[in-house]
mmCIF file of C-alpha atoms in Angstrom:
data_model
loop_
_atom_site.group_PDB
_atom_site.id
_atom_site.type_symbol
_atom_site.label_atom_id
_atom_site.label_comp_id
_atom_site.label_asym_id
_atom_site.label_seq_id
_atom_site.Cartn_x
_atom_site.Cartn_y
_atom_site.Cartn_z
ATOM 1 C CA LYS A 320 35.232 -7.647 5.827
ATOM 2 C CA PHE A 321 32.187 -6.021 7.467
ATOM 3 C CA ALA A 322 32.002 -8.035 10.707
ATOM 4 C CA GLY A 323 32.353 -5.814 13.761
ATOM 5 C CA LYS A 324 32.446 -2.601 11.703
ATOM 6 C CA LEU A 325 29.991 0.207 10.987
ATOM 7 C CA VAL A 326 29.164 0.782 7.338
ATOM 8 C CA GLY A 327 28.507 4.334 6.140
ATOM 9 C CA ILE A 328 26.792 4.953 2.804
ATOM 10 C CA ARG A 329 25.840 8.377 1.448
ATOM 11 C CA PRO A 330 22.392 8.633 -0.201
ATOM 12 C CA GLU A 331 23.957 9.651 -3.519
ATOM 13 C CA ASP A 332 26.136 6.498 -3.488
ATOM 14 C CA ILE A 333 23.143 4.152 -3.683
ATOM 15 C CA SER A 334 21.675 3.253 -7.070
ATOM 16 C CA VAL A 335 18.853 1.103 -8.401
ATOM 17 C CA CYS A 336 20.104 -2.066 -10.089
ATOM 18 C CA GLN A 337 18.853 -5.434 -11.353
ATOM 19 C CA SER A 338 20.121 -7.529 -8.451
ATOM 20 C CA GLY A 339 20.948 -6.032 -5.076
ATOM 21 C CA VAL A 340 19.480 -5.382 -1.641
ATOM 22 C CA ALA A 341 15.659 -5.372 -1.679
ATOM 23 C CA ALA A 342 14.177 -2.156 -0.266
ATOM 24 C CA THR A 343 10.547 -1.018 -0.017
ATOM 25 C CA ILE A 344 9.714 2.640 -0.703
ATOM 26 C CA THR A 345 8.029 4.178 2.343
ATOM 27 C CA GLY A 346 8.182 7.840 1.320
ATOM 28 C CA LEU A 347 8.873 10.099 -1.659
ATOM 29 C CA ARG A 348 9.734 13.773 -1.905
ATOM 30 C CA ARG A 349 9.890 15.350 -5.349
ATOM 31 C CA HIS A 350 11.305 18.831 -5.748
ATOM 32 C CA PRO A 351 10.069 20.530 -8.934
ATOM 33 C CA LEU A 352 13.406 22.155 -9.767
ATOM 34 C CA SER A 353 15.642 19.354 -8.543
ATOM 35 C CA ARG A 354 17.420 16.645 -10.516
ATOM 36 C CA GLU A 355 16.759 14.213 -7.684
ATOM 37 C CA LEU A 356 13.945 12.210 -6.190
ATOM 38 C CA ILE A 357 14.471 11.890 -2.435
ATOM 39 C CA THR A 358 13.121 8.566 -1.208
ATOM 40 C CA THR A 359 12.828 6.844 2.136
ATOM 41 C CA LEU A 360 13.263 3.099 1.888
ATOM 42 C CA ALA A 361 12.744 0.306 4.400
ATOM 43 C CA VAL A 362 15.467 -2.328 4.451
ATOM 44 C CA GLY A 363 14.609 -4.882 7.100
ATOM 45 C CA ASP A 364 13.864 -2.902 10.267
ATOM 46 C CA ARG A 365 15.882 0.157 9.143
ATOM 47 C CA GLU A 366 15.008 3.165 7.011
ATOM 48 C CA TRP A 367 17.464 4.670 4.539
ATOM 49 C CA GLY A 368 17.372 7.927 2.626
ATOM 50 C CA VAL A 369 18.294 7.579 -1.036
ATOM 51 C CA SER A 370 18.697 10.160 -3.815
ATOM 52 C CA LEU A 371 17.504 8.839 -7.166
ATOM 53 C CA PRO A 372 17.331 10.497 -10.605
ATOM 54 C CA ALA A 373 14.218 12.706 -10.852
ATOM 55 C CA ASP A 374 12.750 10.618 -13.700
ATOM 56 C CA THR A 375 12.801 7.393 -11.632
ATOM 57 C CA LYS A 376 9.409 5.682 -11.699
ATOM 58 C CA ALA A 377 8.716 5.082 -8.030
ATOM 59 C CA GLU A 378 5.658 4.741 -5.800
ATOM 60 C CA PRO A 379 5.211 4.021 -2.062
ATOM 61 C CA GLY A 380 5.116 0.284 -1.447
ATOM 62 C CA GLN A 381 7.217 -0.496 -4.531
ATOM 63 C CA VAL A 382 10.255 -2.741 -3.992
ATOM 64 C CA LEU A 383 13.538 -1.647 -5.566
ATOM 65 C CA GLN A 384 16.869 -3.458 -5.798
ATOM 66 C CA LEU A 385 19.723 -1.288 -4.498
ATOM 67 C CA CYS A 386 23.462 -1.407 -5.173
ATOM 68 C CA PHE A 387 26.157 0.528 -3.350
ATOM 69 C CA ASP A 388 28.484 2.524 -5.571
ATOM 70 C CA ARG A 389 30.717 3.542 -2.629
ATOM 71 C CA TYR A 390 30.754 2.911 1.097
ATOM 72 C CA HIS A 391 32.984 3.564 4.104
ATOM 73 C CA LEU A 392 33.893 1.277 6.995
ATOM 74 C CA PHE A 393 34.290 2.668 10.514
ATOM 75 C CA ASN A 394 35.594 1.356 13.808
ATOM 76 C CA PRO A 395 32.447 1.277 15.987
ATOM 77 C CA ASP A 396 34.400 2.154 19.165
ATOM 78 C CA THR A 397 36.495 5.062 17.899
ATOM 79 C CA GLY A 398 34.582 6.221 14.822
ATOM 80 C CA GLN A 399 37.817 6.080 12.851
ATOM 81 C CA CYS A 400 37.365 5.568 9.110
ATOM 82 C CA LEU A 401 38.961 2.265 8.099
ATOM 83 C CA ALA A 402 38.180 2.256 4.377
#
């Protein structure tokens, strides 16, 4: 399903779950008036930005399990959205 395609995931479509993709927190940005905690996570050799609920207990170096609530598939040559 994913072979040969680009996968696009919005930060708000990633959630913490019990069993998912392991990701290590490399950065945190808390906004005092926001309902979100903006995190930077390392997944393999890539970094992802993820929006989490503001009350999430998170610290740099902590490993979280991530699940994808929604994602989009793209043709890597044309950029056309496939799903």
